[in-house]
Amino acid sequence: MYPSAFTYYRAGSVQEALKLLMENPDAKLLAGGHSLIPAMKLRLASPPALIDISRVPELAGIRDRGDRIVIGATTRYDDIQRSELVRQVLPILPEAIEVIGDLQVRNMGTIGGALAHADPAADLPAVVLALGAELTAFGPDGERTIPADQFFVDLFTTALQPNEILTEISFPKPPAHTGMSYQKFANPASGYAVVGAAAVVTLGDDGKVAAVRVGVTGAGPYAVRRQNVEQALTGQEPTAAAIEAASQLASEGMTFNSDIFASDEYRAHLTRVFVKRALTAAIERARG
Amino acid sequence: MAVTKLFGAPIKRREDPRLITGRGNFTDHIRLPGTLVMAIKRSPHAHARIVRIDTSKARVMRGVVAVYTGQDLIDKLAPVPCAWLVPDSDLKVPTYRAVAVDKVRYVGDAVAVVVAEDRYVAQDALEAIEVEYEPLPAVVDQEKALEAGAPQLYEEVPNNLAFHWKLHSGDFDAAWKEAEVRLSRRLINHRLIPTAMEPRGALAAYNPGTGELTIWCTSQNPHIHRLLLSAVTGLPETRIRVIATDVGGGFGSKIPMYAGEMIAAALSRDLGRPIKWIETRQENYVATIHGRDHVQYVDIAAQRDGTITGVRVRAYANLGAYLSTAAPGIPTWLFGLMLQGPYAIPVIHCDVFGVLTNTTPTDAYRGAGRPEATYLLERMVDLLARELRMDPVEIRRKNFIPKDRFPYTAPSGLVYDSGDYEATLNRALELVDYDNLRHQQAELRQQGRYIGIGFSTYVEVCGLAPSQAAGAMGFQGGLWESAIVRVHPTGKVTVFTGSNPHGQGEETTFAQLVADELGVPFEDVEVIHGDTEMVPFGMGTYGSRSTAVGGAALVAACRKVKEKAQRIAAHLLEVAPEDVVFENGRFFVKGAPDRGMTIQEVALQAYLAWKLPRDIEPGLEATHFWDPTNNTFPFGCHICVVEVDPETGKVTFLQYVAVDDVGNVINPMIVDGQVHGGIAQGLAQAVYEYAAYDANGQLLSASLMDYAIPKASMLPSFSVDRTVTPTPVNPMGVKGAGETGTIASTPAVVNAVIDALAPFGIEHIDIPLTPERIWRAVLERSR
Ligand SMILES: Cc1cc2nc3c(=O)[nH]c(=O)nc-3n(C[C@H](O)[C@H](O)[C@H](O)COP(=O)(O)OP(=O)(O)OC[C@H]3O[C@@H](n4cnc5c(N)ncnc54)[C@H](O)[C@@H]3O)c2cc1C
């Protein structure tokens, strides 16, 4: 509850944030502070300096860029949830955000902070995987784009370099007859995902599955896509039996976390169940 | 008696405006100039020898005033006391040092103390203290702790067995031999962490000039704390003032005398400056008592018609690493005496083994012993019903103590004051529309949906008293309560109570009682509690005793005041006292209602004393110490309806009905609130909350990230109703209402879940019924 001493910097621009980051190699960026500050209070993290990027104007906001929707890294959960554009085009985002923490958390937490932090039990990593998002990082060598598939590397570890800033997340607008759903089994204590499954399904004119992406969080050390499920379902008639069969593959080849609430075996089971539930809901909506 | 106006009125709690607008006066809000901050370094090992403590780096840090180890405190503080010395149990009370010397015995045991200018520096200094440990094997499970070769916590407590308590009433062997049905089970009643919203803390201010110690602390019983602080510091009781006006929840966890508060007191005296110590939430999880933690072996003897003829229990109670203040009394008296529950069971045979382990000490947690007894009995009754293919309702009816048998002397020796158990059951059945619900259940099962209906019919013992019984049970104190009623010259009233409400709302209910008794406006009654300098010695708030005992003390004091006022009024009205009538706050001459005066006018005359006869003292106040003749025994029926998703094991609450009988009700809104909160905690024991230790004694559920306190969205909406069977034990006819919810609800929920899973052939799953446990049970039966 009592962090060790640190220096506080407030960046006015991305450039300034990067400069501060270069000058203070062990510093941490501060966005919504809702993962970092609790860790500091428990002294699980003791950065000598914080660089507050939450007020950098160009880092926040939701923009329509034709075939893509781009969300700035420090955009707060609550702003995403209230965005009419996001609600219409990417309804899985508000659906997932709805079950993140509580109102205070959603008022403060940012999408970039959540992704950069890569908590194994966080919700949005599964969603960006299922949506096929691209993440933009800004560092000493300029800007680069990282596909969501390559972003989550390990427990609390992403493809970002220590001196890179996540600036925005870009989502392709889904084609017609796409349905999406996020289904979460929340830990009753923390509210975080024991398992969370995100599915985005596009149906062809023939009613068969034209494209599907599935992301899973909470189950293992980091969020993963479930290509085996996707492959099993692509081109199929989306019957209950087909969904069930594909979902059975969801736990294959994964490593699972184990804690006092849920063993690895149970998490594997929940992964299959929640992938099935997410797929079922997404397909229903795609037909909708 | 005055015309009742406020008794029974759902008046909003007068304490709430200050509490919900952030104007409460909690320990951490008190600021004194020159205050130093104290922090405690705690053991990361469950069991280890302390080889060396190096405080040199911490001592020289800027802002650090002093650092103490256990050795430094030996002369300044006596050991942490245990005050419930259960007789005839071969009780051993090992030495419990406020700061460990030589050896630590649980994760969280204090090893050093820092006093600094601010809390951040103190935290840095804690990290700078180096402690070298020689880890020893640890034991956390009470049954393992008794095994040969288990790690020994104390040389003076062989086999870690602190006591063996027995209650043998009737001939169980005969009952067992003659029984037509015999049922045996091992039941777990797992460990819980009270998690009061306000952690513990103290601000100790010793005045070297006067030799007086004032200590604000999170206490349910300030006078008991004053007495114990006097014993451990050596300061006379008259030099210590304990203040605990606003306390943010206790649930029993703020009854004991703890190391933290003791150390703050001793160090303030040592340094001559005020010292504040406030637990962090992490500290609260390891250093404040836990509750429950029994392993029970139960045998039930019965006839084929469902009549239960005997109960035998062998319980292993995990006491943790040291004996907390009331610890020995909880799993013995408060558990064993209630093993017959609301049933006319003639034979009770109980053996309790109190075991020391390398875990946080356990003590009273809301319900304290009674939930452990109720869960055991209600689970066994359901198992028996299943065995006999009886409806759970019918088996309960069959065994209830009939209403014409009160007062009822139970085989455990308790005398149940009053009761009508069937009435609560009938009302609850009506509220859930039982027959219809069973039909619905059958229909839904056809559709592959699993609904369950669970019952808990209970009786509990509360209003903890009387003092003679306390003495016989080895409780090192009386169980009466004190009150002063002071009518001021203006007719305004201040009452001082030895109870110390910390969420129970007695600032409101006591004002209702007093306003009714004296016929004065509710607003004119001020209730003072929690300050040993203002209030006469009081026993405090726990065991659902404040209203039944503390309230009765107030009423008795009011009656003394009225009696005196009547004499004064009679004198002034120039008639005999017996010719004066008191009604609605006014004394008047019998048969001549316009010849009279108000109690306010009498009060003024009492203080002016111009016209008082010599045999009446001036002033208008009275003191009463009320020692009741018995406890009170609230009872009721709770019914829970759940749906279980067998695919995930998740439990969804559909309905919760509680019909309680707490005797007469002073403020139904407050009783509803108590019942709601109690159900939330008991229900949480069934499905959410559990303290988890690993085999090495690390507490794994050591934060709110892992310990599942239910949020509103995780609870059903409660429908609460009551029947009213007054108790003859106090003049108001009220029974305690603070713990019924917790005591009743755990088995109601568990029985519902097991009922839902009946189609899978599942008879029992040990609590907590986490989704994974339910999923596994279903999986096993489906294989
Ligand atoms: C009570 C509570 C409940 C919660 N429940 C949930 C839940 O149910 N589900 C869930 O998913 N989350 C939950 N969270 C976490 C919450 O979503 C966090 O807000 C989020 O994970 C982190 O976002 P932030 O903006 O607060 O990041 P911060 O805490 O400010 O930062 C987190 C980390 O990311 C780094 N960082 C931040 N922004 C950037 C950037 N632009 N570029 C590079 N690095 C960056 C920081 O340096 C830091 O290391 C909960 C939090 C709390 C306090």
Short mmCIF file of C-alpha atoms in Angstrom, two decimals, chain B residues 405-742:
data_model
loop_
_atom_site.label_atom_id
_atom_site.label_comp_id
_atom_site.label_asym_id
_atom_site.label_seq_id
_atom_site.Cartn_x
_atom_site.Cartn_y
_atom_site.Cartn_z
CA ARG B 405 -42.34 -27.67 25.23
CA PHE B 406 -40.75 -24.27 25.93
CA PRO B 407 -38.81 -23.44 27.98
CA TYR B 408 -37.01 -26.52 26.69
CA THR B 409 -34.05 -28.05 28.42
CA ALA B 410 -31.77 -29.39 25.70
CA PRO B 411 -29.52 -32.38 26.32
CA SER B 412 -26.52 -30.03 26.13
CA GLY B 413 -27.89 -28.28 29.20
CA LEU B 414 -29.04 -25.07 27.54
CA VAL B 415 -32.56 -23.93 28.27
CA TYR B 416 -34.21 -22.67 25.08
CA ASP B 417 -36.27 -19.65 26.07
CA SER B 418 -39.16 -19.71 23.61
CA GLY B 419 -39.89 -21.00 20.14
CA ASP B 420 -42.34 -22.01 17.46
CA TYR B 421 -40.18 -23.62 14.82
CA GLU B 422 -42.92 -24.91 12.57
CA ALA B 423 -44.38 -21.46 12.17
CA THR B 424 -41.23 -20.18 10.48
CA LEU B 425 -41.04 -23.25 8.27
CA ASN B 426 -44.66 -22.90 7.21
CA ARG B 427 -44.27 -19.23 6.39
CA ALA B 428 -41.12 -19.86 4.38
CA LEU B 429 -42.81 -22.67 2.42
CA GLU B 430 -45.64 -20.32 1.62
CA LEU B 431 -43.25 -17.64 0.42
CA VAL B 432 -41.44 -19.93 -2.00
CA ASP B 433 -44.65 -21.69 -3.06
CA TYR B 434 -43.02 -24.99 -2.29
CA ASP B 435 -45.27 -27.49 -4.06
CA ASN B 436 -45.22 -25.45 -7.22
CA LEU B 437 -41.47 -25.10 -6.99
CA ARG B 438 -41.02 -28.89 -6.80
CA HIS B 439 -43.16 -29.25 -9.94
CA GLN B 440 -41.10 -26.65 -11.72
CA GLN B 441 -37.94 -28.44 -10.65
CA ALA B 442 -39.18 -31.71 -12.13
CA GLU B 443 -40.16 -30.04 -15.40
CA LEU B 444 -36.88 -28.22 -15.78
CA ARG B 445 -34.94 -31.41 -15.15
CA GLN B 446 -36.66 -32.83 -18.21
CA GLN B 447 -35.15 -29.95 -20.16
CA GLY B 448 -31.71 -30.62 -18.74
CA ARG B 449 -31.80 -27.73 -16.28
CA TYR B 450 -30.86 -28.31 -12.68
CA ILE B 451 -32.75 -26.39 -10.04
CA GLY B 452 -32.26 -27.14 -6.38
CA ILE B 453 -34.19 -26.20 -3.25
CA GLY B 454 -32.29 -26.11 0.03
CA PHE B 455 -33.51 -25.79 3.60
CA SER B 456 -32.00 -24.69 6.81
CA THR B 457 -34.08 -24.73 9.95
CA TYR B 458 -32.01 -23.46 12.79
CA VAL B 459 -31.92 -22.21 16.32
CA GLU B 460 -28.97 -20.36 17.76
CA VAL B 461 -27.84 -19.14 21.13
CA CYS B 462 -27.08 -15.45 21.51
CA GLY B 463 -27.52 -12.46 23.70
CA LEU B 464 -24.51 -14.02 25.33
CA ALA B 465 -25.02 -14.13 29.07
CA PRO B 466 -25.43 -14.68 32.01
CA SER B 467 -22.32 -14.11 34.07
CA GLN B 468 -22.68 -17.30 36.10
CA ALA B 469 -22.70 -19.31 32.90
CA ALA B 470 -19.70 -17.35 31.66
CA GLY B 471 -17.86 -18.32 34.82
CA ALA B 472 -18.78 -21.97 34.49
CA MET B 473 -17.49 -21.93 30.91
CA GLY B 474 -14.16 -20.40 31.89
CA PHE B 475 -14.79 -17.04 30.21
CA GLN B 476 -12.61 -14.60 32.12
CA GLY B 477 -15.29 -11.96 32.50
CA GLY B 478 -18.93 -11.37 33.24
CA LEU B 479 -21.56 -11.25 30.53
CA TRP B 480 -23.78 -8.48 31.83
CA GLU B 481 -24.06 -5.02 30.37
CA SER B 482 -24.02 -1.50 31.79
CA ALA B 483 -26.10 1.59 31.15
CA ILE B 484 -26.45 5.11 32.43
CA VAL B 485 -29.50 7.19 31.60
CA ARG B 486 -28.99 10.88 32.28
CA VAL B 487 -31.88 13.29 31.89
CA HIS B 488 -30.48 16.82 31.68
CA PRO B 489 -32.21 19.92 33.16
CA THR B 490 -33.67 20.71 29.72
CA GLY B 491 -35.18 17.25 29.51
CA LYS B 492 -32.73 16.14 26.85
CA VAL B 493 -31.35 12.70 27.51
CA THR B 494 -27.89 11.22 27.19
CA VAL B 495 -27.52 7.49 27.57
CA PHE B 496 -24.24 5.73 27.99
CA THR B 497 -24.03 2.10 27.01
CA GLY B 498 -21.36 -0.49 27.58
CA SER B 499 -22.27 -2.05 24.26
CA ASN B 500 -20.14 -0.81 21.40
CA PRO B 501 -22.09 -0.98 18.15
CA HIS B 502 -19.92 -0.93 15.04
CA GLY B 503 -22.47 -1.33 12.29
CA GLN B 504 -25.41 -2.81 14.20
CA GLY B 505 -27.30 0.48 14.48
CA GLU B 506 -27.86 0.72 18.24
CA GLU B 507 -27.33 4.48 18.21
CA THR B 508 -30.76 4.37 16.60
CA THR B 509 -32.50 1.42 18.26
CA PHE B 510 -31.33 2.39 21.74
CA ALA B 511 -32.67 5.90 21.17
CA GLN B 512 -35.98 4.34 20.13
CA LEU B 513 -36.10 2.28 23.32
CA VAL B 514 -35.24 5.20 25.58
CA ALA B 515 -37.56 7.66 23.86
CA ASP B 516 -40.41 5.21 24.34
CA GLU B 517 -39.58 4.50 27.96
CA LEU B 518 -39.23 8.16 28.96
CA GLY B 519 -41.81 9.57 26.60
CA VAL B 520 -39.35 12.04 25.14
CA PRO B 521 -38.77 12.83 21.44
CA PHE B 522 -36.40 10.46 19.63
CA GLU B 523 -34.25 13.45 18.65
CA ASP B 524 -33.74 14.32 22.30
CA VAL B 525 -31.95 11.06 23.06
CA GLU B 526 -28.23 10.88 22.49
CA VAL B 527 -26.45 7.52 22.65
CA ILE B 528 -22.84 7.49 23.80
CA HIS B 529 -20.64 4.42 23.51
CA GLY B 530 -17.09 3.35 22.90
CA ASP B 531 -15.17 5.65 25.26
CA THR B 532 -14.02 4.18 28.55
CA GLU B 533 -13.75 7.65 30.06
CA MET B 534 -17.44 8.34 29.50
CA VAL B 535 -19.12 4.97 29.73
CA PRO B 536 -19.22 2.70 32.77
CA PHE B 537 -17.43 -0.61 32.43
CA GLY B 538 -19.15 -2.51 29.63
CA MET B 539 -18.70 -5.87 28.00
CA GLY B 540 -19.05 -4.74 24.38
CA THR B 541 -20.73 -5.86 21.21
CA TYR B 542 -20.51 -9.46 20.02
CA GLY B 543 -22.59 -12.63 20.22
CA SER B 544 -25.73 -10.72 19.17
CA ARG B 545 -25.97 -9.41 22.70
CA SER B 546 -26.13 -5.62 22.47
CA THR B 547 -29.88 -5.20 22.23
CA ALA B 548 -30.90 -8.18 24.33
CA VAL B 549 -28.44 -7.37 27.13
CA GLY B 550 -27.29 -3.77 26.61
CA GLY B 551 -30.77 -2.65 25.59
CA ALA B 552 -32.26 -4.32 28.63
CA ALA B 553 -29.75 -2.50 30.85
CA LEU B 554 -30.90 0.79 29.35
CA VAL B 555 -34.55 -0.01 29.86
CA ALA B 556 -33.89 -0.96 33.47
CA ALA B 557 -32.00 2.31 34.01
CA CYS B 558 -34.86 4.24 32.38
CA ARG B 559 -37.27 2.61 34.80
CA LYS B 560 -35.17 3.75 37.74
CA VAL B 561 -35.18 7.27 36.34
CA LYS B 562 -38.94 7.16 35.90
CA GLU B 563 -39.45 5.87 39.38
CA LYS B 564 -37.50 8.80 40.79
CA ALA B 565 -39.22 11.28 38.49
CA GLN B 566 -42.52 9.93 39.64
CA ARG B 567 -41.61 10.55 43.26
CA ILE B 568 -40.58 14.11 42.44
CA ALA B 569 -43.73 14.71 40.43
CA ALA B 570 -45.88 13.33 43.25
CA HIS B 571 -44.19 15.65 45.70
CA LEU B 572 -44.70 18.68 43.50
CA LEU B 573 -48.28 17.72 42.69
CA GLU B 574 -48.85 17.14 46.35
CA VAL B 575 -50.18 13.60 46.03
CA ALA B 576 -48.82 10.17 46.93
CA PRO B 577 -46.48 8.60 44.33
CA GLU B 578 -48.92 5.77 43.74
CA ASP B 579 -51.54 8.33 42.76
CA VAL B 580 -49.40 9.56 39.88
CA VAL B 581 -49.77 8.13 36.41
CA PHE B 582 -47.08 8.35 33.72
CA GLU B 583 -48.17 8.42 30.10
CA ASN B 584 -46.61 9.86 26.95
CA GLY B 585 -43.91 11.65 28.85
CA ARG B 586 -46.28 13.25 31.32
CA PHE B 587 -46.93 12.63 35.02
CA PHE B 588 -50.44 13.43 36.20
CA VAL B 589 -52.75 12.79 39.09
CA LYS B 590 -54.83 9.69 38.74
CA GLY B 591 -58.35 10.76 37.77
CA ALA B 592 -57.29 14.38 37.17
CA PRO B 593 -55.32 14.37 33.92
CA ASP B 594 -54.97 18.13 33.71
CA ARG B 595 -53.10 18.21 37.03
CA GLY B 596 -49.71 17.10 35.83
CA MET B 597 -46.26 17.96 34.57
CA THR B 598 -44.01 16.72 31.77
CA ILE B 599 -40.90 14.73 32.37
CA GLN B 600 -38.95 17.73 31.11
CA GLU B 601 -40.52 19.90 33.80
CA VAL B 602 -39.73 17.25 36.38
CA ALA B 603 -36.13 17.11 35.15
CA LEU B 604 -35.73 20.86 35.58
CA GLN B 605 -37.10 20.66 39.10
CA ALA B 606 -34.80 17.74 39.85
CA TYR B 607 -31.79 19.90 39.03
CA LEU B 608 -33.05 23.15 40.54
CA ALA B 609 -33.81 21.16 43.68
CA TRP B 610 -35.51 24.17 45.23
CA LYS B 611 -38.57 22.21 46.16
CA LEU B 612 -37.21 18.70 46.66
CA PRO B 613 -37.83 16.96 49.97
CA ARG B 614 -34.70 15.96 51.91
CA ASP B 615 -35.09 12.29 51.09
CA ILE B 616 -34.81 12.83 47.32
CA GLU B 617 -31.35 13.51 45.89
CA PRO B 618 -31.11 16.24 43.28
CA GLY B 619 -30.45 15.30 39.66
CA LEU B 620 -32.11 12.79 37.39
CA GLU B 621 -30.04 9.89 36.26
CA ALA B 622 -29.66 6.20 36.93
CA THR B 623 -27.15 3.46 36.35
CA HIS B 624 -27.99 -0.16 35.80
CA PHE B 625 -25.85 -3.23 35.33
CA TRP B 626 -28.10 -5.86 33.74
CA ASP B 627 -27.23 -9.50 34.11
CA PRO B 628 -29.90 -11.57 32.40
CA THR B 629 -31.08 -14.94 33.61
CA ASN B 630 -30.47 -16.65 30.28
CA ASN B 631 -29.36 -16.31 26.68
CA THR B 632 -31.87 -15.81 23.92
CA PHE B 633 -32.52 -18.33 21.17
CA PRO B 634 -33.57 -16.91 17.81
CA PHE B 635 -34.64 -19.40 15.20
CA GLY B 636 -36.05 -19.63 11.74
CA CYS B 637 -36.15 -21.23 8.37
CA HIS B 638 -34.15 -20.22 5.32
CA ILE B 639 -34.86 -21.59 1.87
CA CYS B 640 -32.50 -21.12 -1.02
CA VAL B 641 -33.25 -21.89 -4.66
CA VAL B 642 -30.38 -22.24 -7.10
CA GLU B 643 -29.67 -23.34 -10.61
CA VAL B 644 -26.46 -25.21 -11.29
CA ASP B 645 -24.83 -25.24 -14.69
CA PRO B 646 -23.34 -28.73 -14.79
CA GLU B 647 -21.15 -27.77 -17.75
CA THR B 648 -19.17 -25.18 -15.74
CA GLY B 649 -20.24 -25.93 -12.18
CA LYS B 650 -21.42 -22.39 -11.73
CA VAL B 651 -24.22 -21.74 -9.22
CA THR B 652 -26.85 -19.10 -9.98
CA PHE B 653 -29.16 -17.94 -7.20
CA LEU B 654 -32.81 -17.84 -8.13
CA GLN B 655 -34.50 -17.14 -4.82
CA TYR B 656 -33.63 -16.70 -1.19
CA VAL B 657 -36.26 -16.65 1.52
CA ALA B 658 -35.47 -16.07 5.18
CA VAL B 659 -38.11 -16.28 7.86
CA ASP B 660 -36.51 -15.53 11.19
CA ASP B 661 -37.92 -15.14 14.65
CA VAL B 662 -35.87 -12.76 16.74
CA GLY B 663 -38.64 -12.04 19.21
CA ASN B 664 -40.01 -8.53 19.27
CA VAL B 665 -38.43 -6.19 16.76
CA ILE B 666 -37.50 -2.64 17.69
CA ASN B 667 -36.52 -1.49 14.21
CA PRO B 668 -37.46 -3.82 11.35
CA MET B 669 -35.32 -1.96 8.82
CA ILE B 670 -32.22 -2.50 10.92
CA VAL B 671 -33.05 -6.16 11.53
CA ASP B 672 -33.55 -6.63 7.79
CA GLY B 673 -30.15 -5.09 7.22
CA GLN B 674 -28.53 -7.38 9.76
CA VAL B 675 -30.20 -10.40 8.17
CA HIS B 676 -29.16 -9.34 4.66
CA GLY B 677 -25.55 -8.86 5.65
CA GLY B 678 -25.51 -12.12 7.54
CA ILE B 679 -26.93 -14.07 4.63
CA ALA B 680 -24.37 -12.52 2.32
CA GLN B 681 -21.56 -13.79 4.52
CA GLY B 682 -23.03 -17.24 5.09
CA LEU B 683 -23.88 -17.69 1.45
CA ALA B 684 -20.36 -16.62 0.61
CA GLN B 685 -19.00 -19.40 2.80
CA ALA B 686 -21.07 -21.87 0.80
CA VAL B 687 -19.86 -20.84 -2.63
CA TYR B 688 -17.27 -18.05 -2.65
CA GLU B 689 -15.04 -17.44 0.35
CA TYR B 690 -12.26 -19.68 1.58
CA ALA B 691 -8.87 -19.19 3.09
CA ALA B 692 -6.40 -21.37 1.22
CA TYR B 693 -3.02 -22.36 2.59
CA ASP B 694 -0.41 -24.34 0.76
CA ALA B 695 1.36 -27.19 2.54
CA ASN B 696 4.16 -24.83 3.62
CA GLY B 697 1.81 -22.49 5.37
CA GLN B 698 1.69 -19.75 2.78
CA LEU B 699 -1.71 -18.09 2.69
CA LEU B 700 -2.68 -18.18 -0.98
CA SER B 701 -5.89 -16.24 -0.59
CA ALA B 702 -4.11 -13.31 0.98
CA SER B 703 -5.79 -10.47 -0.88
CA LEU B 704 -9.12 -9.37 -2.27
CA MET B 705 -7.85 -10.52 -5.66
CA ASP B 706 -8.03 -14.10 -4.40
CA TYR B 707 -10.46 -14.05 -1.49
CA ALA B 708 -13.95 -13.72 -2.94
CA ILE B 709 -16.02 -11.30 -0.87
CA PRO B 710 -19.32 -11.28 -2.74
CA LYS B 711 -20.33 -8.19 -4.68
CA ALA B 712 -24.01 -7.26 -4.86
CA SER B 713 -24.23 -8.76 -8.34
CA MET B 714 -23.14 -12.13 -6.97
CA LEU B 715 -26.03 -12.32 -4.50
CA PRO B 716 -29.73 -12.95 -4.97
CA SER B 717 -32.32 -10.51 -3.82
CA PHE B 718 -33.41 -11.65 -0.35
CA SER B 719 -37.01 -11.93 0.72
CA VAL B 720 -37.06 -11.57 4.44
CA ASP B 721 -39.97 -12.14 6.74
CA ARG B 722 -40.46 -12.84 10.42
CA THR B 723 -42.63 -14.50 12.98
CA VAL B 724 -42.66 -13.09 16.50
CA THR B 725 -42.17 -15.24 19.57
CA PRO B 726 -41.03 -12.91 22.37
CA THR B 727 -38.45 -14.04 24.87
CA PRO B 728 -39.21 -13.87 28.58
CA VAL B 729 -35.52 -13.18 29.25
CA ASN B 730 -35.64 -9.38 28.96
CA PRO B 731 -38.34 -6.74 29.43
CA MET B 732 -38.52 -5.97 25.70
CA GLY B 733 -38.95 -9.57 24.57
CA VAL B 734 -36.15 -9.18 22.01
CA LYS B 735 -33.68 -11.81 20.90
CA GLY B 736 -30.40 -11.17 19.12
CA ALA B 737 -30.50 -10.58 15.38
CA GLY B 738 -26.90 -10.04 14.40
CA GLU B 739 -25.80 -13.51 13.44
CA THR B 740 -28.90 -15.46 12.35
CA GLY B 741 -28.23 -14.79 8.67
CA THR B 742 -24.72 -16.18 8.78
#
